[in-house]
mmCIF file of C-alpha atoms in Angstrom:
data_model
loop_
_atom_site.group_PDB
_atom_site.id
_atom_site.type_symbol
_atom_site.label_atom_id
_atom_site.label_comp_id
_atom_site.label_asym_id
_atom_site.label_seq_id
_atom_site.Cartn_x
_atom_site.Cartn_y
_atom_site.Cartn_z
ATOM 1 C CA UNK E 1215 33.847 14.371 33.606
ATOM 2 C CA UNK E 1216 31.727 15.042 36.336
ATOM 3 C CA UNK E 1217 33.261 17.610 38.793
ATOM 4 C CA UNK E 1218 33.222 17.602 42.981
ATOM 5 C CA UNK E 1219 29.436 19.114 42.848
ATOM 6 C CA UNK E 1220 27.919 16.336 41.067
ATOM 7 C CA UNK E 1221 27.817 18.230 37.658
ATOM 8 C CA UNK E 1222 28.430 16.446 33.879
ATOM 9 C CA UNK E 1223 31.334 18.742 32.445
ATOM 10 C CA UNK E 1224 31.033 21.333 34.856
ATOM 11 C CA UNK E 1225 27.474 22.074 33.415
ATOM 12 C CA UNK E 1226 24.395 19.646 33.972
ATOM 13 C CA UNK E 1227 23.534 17.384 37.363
ATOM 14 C CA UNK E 1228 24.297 13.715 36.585
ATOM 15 C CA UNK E 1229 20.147 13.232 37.958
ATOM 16 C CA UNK E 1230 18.849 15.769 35.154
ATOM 17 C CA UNK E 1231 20.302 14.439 32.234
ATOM 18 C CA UNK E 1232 18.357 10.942 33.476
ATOM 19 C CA UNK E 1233 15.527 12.751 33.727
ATOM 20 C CA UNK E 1234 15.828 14.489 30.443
ATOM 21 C CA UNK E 1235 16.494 11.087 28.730
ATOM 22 C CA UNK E 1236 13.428 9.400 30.086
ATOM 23 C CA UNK E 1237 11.442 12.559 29.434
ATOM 24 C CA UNK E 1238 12.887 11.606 25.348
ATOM 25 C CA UNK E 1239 12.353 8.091 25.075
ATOM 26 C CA UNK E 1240 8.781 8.245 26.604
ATOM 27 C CA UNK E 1241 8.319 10.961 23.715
ATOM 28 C CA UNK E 1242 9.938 8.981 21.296
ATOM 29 C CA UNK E 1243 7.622 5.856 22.535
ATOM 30 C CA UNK E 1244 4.106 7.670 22.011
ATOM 31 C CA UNK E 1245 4.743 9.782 18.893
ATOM 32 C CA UNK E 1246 6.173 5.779 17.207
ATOM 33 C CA UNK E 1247 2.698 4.453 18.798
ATOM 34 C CA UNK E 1248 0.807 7.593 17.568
ATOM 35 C CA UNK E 1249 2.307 7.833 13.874
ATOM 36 C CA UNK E 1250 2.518 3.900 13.110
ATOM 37 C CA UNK E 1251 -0.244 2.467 10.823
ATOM 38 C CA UNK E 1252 -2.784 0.112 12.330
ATOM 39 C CA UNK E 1253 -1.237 -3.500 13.171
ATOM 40 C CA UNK E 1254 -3.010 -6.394 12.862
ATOM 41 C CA UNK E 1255 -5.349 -7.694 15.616
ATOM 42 C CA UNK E 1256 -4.319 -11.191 15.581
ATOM 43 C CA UNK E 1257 -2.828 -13.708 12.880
ATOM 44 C CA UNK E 1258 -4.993 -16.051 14.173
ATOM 45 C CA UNK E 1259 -8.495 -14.820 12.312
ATOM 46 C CA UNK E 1260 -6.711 -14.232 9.077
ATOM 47 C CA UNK E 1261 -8.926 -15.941 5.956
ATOM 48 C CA UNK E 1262 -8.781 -16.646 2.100
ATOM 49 C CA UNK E 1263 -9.108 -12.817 0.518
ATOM 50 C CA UNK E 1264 -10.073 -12.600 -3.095
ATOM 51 C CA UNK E 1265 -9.194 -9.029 -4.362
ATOM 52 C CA UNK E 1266 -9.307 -7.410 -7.963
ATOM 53 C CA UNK E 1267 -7.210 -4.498 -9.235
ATOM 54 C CA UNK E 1268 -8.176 -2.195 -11.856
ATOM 55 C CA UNK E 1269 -5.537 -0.695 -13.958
ATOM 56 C CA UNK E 1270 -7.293 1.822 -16.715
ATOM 57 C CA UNK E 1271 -3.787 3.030 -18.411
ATOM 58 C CA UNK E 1272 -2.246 -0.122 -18.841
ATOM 59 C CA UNK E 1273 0.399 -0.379 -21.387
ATOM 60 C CA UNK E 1274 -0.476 -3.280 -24.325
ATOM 61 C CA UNK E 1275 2.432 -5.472 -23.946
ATOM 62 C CA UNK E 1276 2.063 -5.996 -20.070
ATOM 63 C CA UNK E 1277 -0.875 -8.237 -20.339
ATOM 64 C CA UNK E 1278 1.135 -10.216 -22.526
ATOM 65 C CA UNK E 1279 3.467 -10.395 -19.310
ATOM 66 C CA UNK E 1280 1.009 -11.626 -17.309
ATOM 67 C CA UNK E 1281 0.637 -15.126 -15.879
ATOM 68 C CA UNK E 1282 -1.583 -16.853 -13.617
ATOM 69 C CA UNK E 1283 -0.061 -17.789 -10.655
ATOM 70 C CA UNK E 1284 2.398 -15.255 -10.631
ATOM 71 C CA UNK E 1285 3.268 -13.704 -7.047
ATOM 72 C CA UNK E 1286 1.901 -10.419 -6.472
ATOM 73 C CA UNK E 1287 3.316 -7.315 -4.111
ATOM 74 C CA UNK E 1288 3.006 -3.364 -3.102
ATOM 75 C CA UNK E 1289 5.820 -1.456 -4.366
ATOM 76 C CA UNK E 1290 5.917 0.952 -1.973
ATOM 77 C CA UNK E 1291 5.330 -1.168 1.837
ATOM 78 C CA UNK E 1292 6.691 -4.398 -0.138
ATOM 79 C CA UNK E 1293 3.732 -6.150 1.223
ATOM 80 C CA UNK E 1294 2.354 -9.430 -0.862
ATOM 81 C CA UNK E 1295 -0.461 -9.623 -1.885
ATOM 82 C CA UNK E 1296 -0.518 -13.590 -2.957
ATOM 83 C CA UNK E 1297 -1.036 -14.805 -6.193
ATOM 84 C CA UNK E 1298 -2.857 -14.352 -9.640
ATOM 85 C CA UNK E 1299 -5.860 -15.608 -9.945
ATOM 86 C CA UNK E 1300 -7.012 -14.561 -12.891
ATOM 87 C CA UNK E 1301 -6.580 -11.256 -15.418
ATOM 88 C CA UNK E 1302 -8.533 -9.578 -18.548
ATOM 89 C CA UNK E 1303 -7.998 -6.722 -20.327
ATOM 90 C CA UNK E 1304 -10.100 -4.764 -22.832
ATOM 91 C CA UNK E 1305 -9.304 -1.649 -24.706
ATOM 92 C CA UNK E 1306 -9.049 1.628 -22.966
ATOM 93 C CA UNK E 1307 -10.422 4.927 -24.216
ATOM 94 C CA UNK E 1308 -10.637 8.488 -23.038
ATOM 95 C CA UNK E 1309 -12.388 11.805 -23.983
ATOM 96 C CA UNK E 1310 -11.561 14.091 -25.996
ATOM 97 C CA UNK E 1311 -13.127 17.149 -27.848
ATOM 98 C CA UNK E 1312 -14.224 17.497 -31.420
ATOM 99 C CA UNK E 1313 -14.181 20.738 -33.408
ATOM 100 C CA UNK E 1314 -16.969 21.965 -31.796
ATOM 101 C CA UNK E 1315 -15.846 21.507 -28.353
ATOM 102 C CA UNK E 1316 -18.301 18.406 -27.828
ATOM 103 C CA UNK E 1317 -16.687 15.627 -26.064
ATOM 104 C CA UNK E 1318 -16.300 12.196 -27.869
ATOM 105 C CA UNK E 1319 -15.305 9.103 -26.870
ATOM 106 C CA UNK E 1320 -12.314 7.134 -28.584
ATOM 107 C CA UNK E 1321 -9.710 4.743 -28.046
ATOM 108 C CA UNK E 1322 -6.449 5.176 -25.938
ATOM 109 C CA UNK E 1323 -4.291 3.599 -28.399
ATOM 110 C CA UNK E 1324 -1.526 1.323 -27.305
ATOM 111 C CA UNK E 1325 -3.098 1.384 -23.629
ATOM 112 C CA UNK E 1326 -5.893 -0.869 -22.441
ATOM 113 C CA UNK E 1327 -8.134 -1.388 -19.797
ATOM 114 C CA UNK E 1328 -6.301 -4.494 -17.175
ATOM 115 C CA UNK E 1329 -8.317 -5.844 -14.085
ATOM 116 C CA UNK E 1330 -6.087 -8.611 -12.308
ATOM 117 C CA UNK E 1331 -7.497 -10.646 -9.325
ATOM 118 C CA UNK E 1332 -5.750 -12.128 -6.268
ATOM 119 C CA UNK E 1333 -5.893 -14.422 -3.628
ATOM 120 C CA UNK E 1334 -4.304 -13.972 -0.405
ATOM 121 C CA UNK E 1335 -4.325 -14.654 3.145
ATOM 122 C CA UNK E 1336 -5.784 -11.496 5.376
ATOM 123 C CA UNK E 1337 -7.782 -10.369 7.892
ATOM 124 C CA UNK E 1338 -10.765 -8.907 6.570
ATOM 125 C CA UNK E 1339 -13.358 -6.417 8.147
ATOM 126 C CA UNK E 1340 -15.449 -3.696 7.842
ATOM 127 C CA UNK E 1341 -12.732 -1.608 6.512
ATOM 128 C CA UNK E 1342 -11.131 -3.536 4.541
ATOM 129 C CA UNK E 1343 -8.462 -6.211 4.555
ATOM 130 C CA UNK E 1344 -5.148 -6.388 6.526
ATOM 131 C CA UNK E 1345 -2.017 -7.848 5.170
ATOM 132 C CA UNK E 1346 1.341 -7.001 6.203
ATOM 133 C CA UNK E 1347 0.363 -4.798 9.365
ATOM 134 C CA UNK E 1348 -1.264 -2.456 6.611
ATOM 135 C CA UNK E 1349 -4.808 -1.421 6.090
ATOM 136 C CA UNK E 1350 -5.830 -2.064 2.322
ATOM 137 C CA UNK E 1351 -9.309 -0.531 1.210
ATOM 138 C CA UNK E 1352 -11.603 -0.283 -2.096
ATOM 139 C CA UNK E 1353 -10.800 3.040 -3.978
ATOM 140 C CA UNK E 1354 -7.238 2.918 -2.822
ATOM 141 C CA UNK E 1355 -4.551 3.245 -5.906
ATOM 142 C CA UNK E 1356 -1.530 1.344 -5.361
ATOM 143 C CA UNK E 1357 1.948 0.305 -7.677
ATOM 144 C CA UNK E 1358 1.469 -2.937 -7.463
ATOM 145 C CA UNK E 1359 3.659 -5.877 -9.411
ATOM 146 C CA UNK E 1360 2.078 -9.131 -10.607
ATOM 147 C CA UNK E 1361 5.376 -11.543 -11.860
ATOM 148 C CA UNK E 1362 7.018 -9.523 -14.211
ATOM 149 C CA UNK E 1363 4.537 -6.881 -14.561
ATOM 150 C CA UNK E 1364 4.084 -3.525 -12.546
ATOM 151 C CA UNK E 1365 1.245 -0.884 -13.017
ATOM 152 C CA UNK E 1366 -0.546 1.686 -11.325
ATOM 153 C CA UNK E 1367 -3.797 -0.054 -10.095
ATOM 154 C CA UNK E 1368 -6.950 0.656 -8.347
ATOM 155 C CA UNK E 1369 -8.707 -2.087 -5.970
ATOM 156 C CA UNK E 1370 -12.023 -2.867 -6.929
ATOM 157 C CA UNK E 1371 -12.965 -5.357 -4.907
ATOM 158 C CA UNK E 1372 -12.396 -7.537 -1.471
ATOM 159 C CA UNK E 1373 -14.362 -10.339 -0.684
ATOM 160 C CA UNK E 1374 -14.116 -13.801 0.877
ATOM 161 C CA UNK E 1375 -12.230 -16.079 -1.351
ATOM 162 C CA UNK E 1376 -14.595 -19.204 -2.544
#
């Protein structure tokens, strides 16, 4: 493998191909470290985070799937998000034009309106709450699943738990 002058295969010095391979893994090191998502500061200030979840598409029958108490995750990071607190619904509409292209207002029908609130353990800021390593803000859409149940939801709201 490497021949009388020093060379890997007959091509590259034994010392360059170290080189090259640090030269790699330092790359590989910075773009992980520029490209991750935030981490956590500490576990130690984590408190009690009350957030609600807006769903305004939500199919009737999952509210009859939904139970207080029920564990709560993100689909997508697999990240929980504690438990169900409590959940309404009220029924969705949507606009839509009449014959003379004004817009009305009238029901969605079998869809309704779902907010869905949570408690959890997180570090809350300024910018939101951390759970998971992840940065979770107001306005943010997420496929979340509470128990049995999985929509397409909206958070409204993070505050200190009481």
């Amino acid at each position: 493998m490497i021949d009388k002058n020093g060379k890997l295969f007959g091509k590259i010095n034994i010392i360059d191909l170290l080189i090259i391979l640090i030269v790699i893994a330092a790359v590989v090191f910075f773009a992980t470290k520029m490209f991750s998502p935030a981490q956590e500061s500490t576990k130690a200030d984590t408190t009690k985070v009350a957030i609600t979840f807006y769903a305004d598409e939500a199919p009737m029958n999952v509210t009859d799937m939904l139970v207080e108490g029920a564990p709560s995750f993100e689909e997508t990071t697999n990240v929980g998000f504690g438990n169900v607190t409590s959940f309404s619904s009220e029924e969705a509409y949507g606009w839509m034009s009449d014959a003379e292209g004004n817009l009305i207002k009238g029901p969605l029908v079998g869809y309704e309106y779902l907010t869905v609130s949570v408690e959890v353990d997180g570090s809350l800021n300024d910018n939101g709450v951390y759970l998971g390593g992840r940065l979770y803000c107001v306005g943010a859409n997420y496929t979340m699943h509470f128990g049995k149940v999985m929509v397409y939801a909206k958070i409204t709201s993070i505050t200190p738990a009481e």
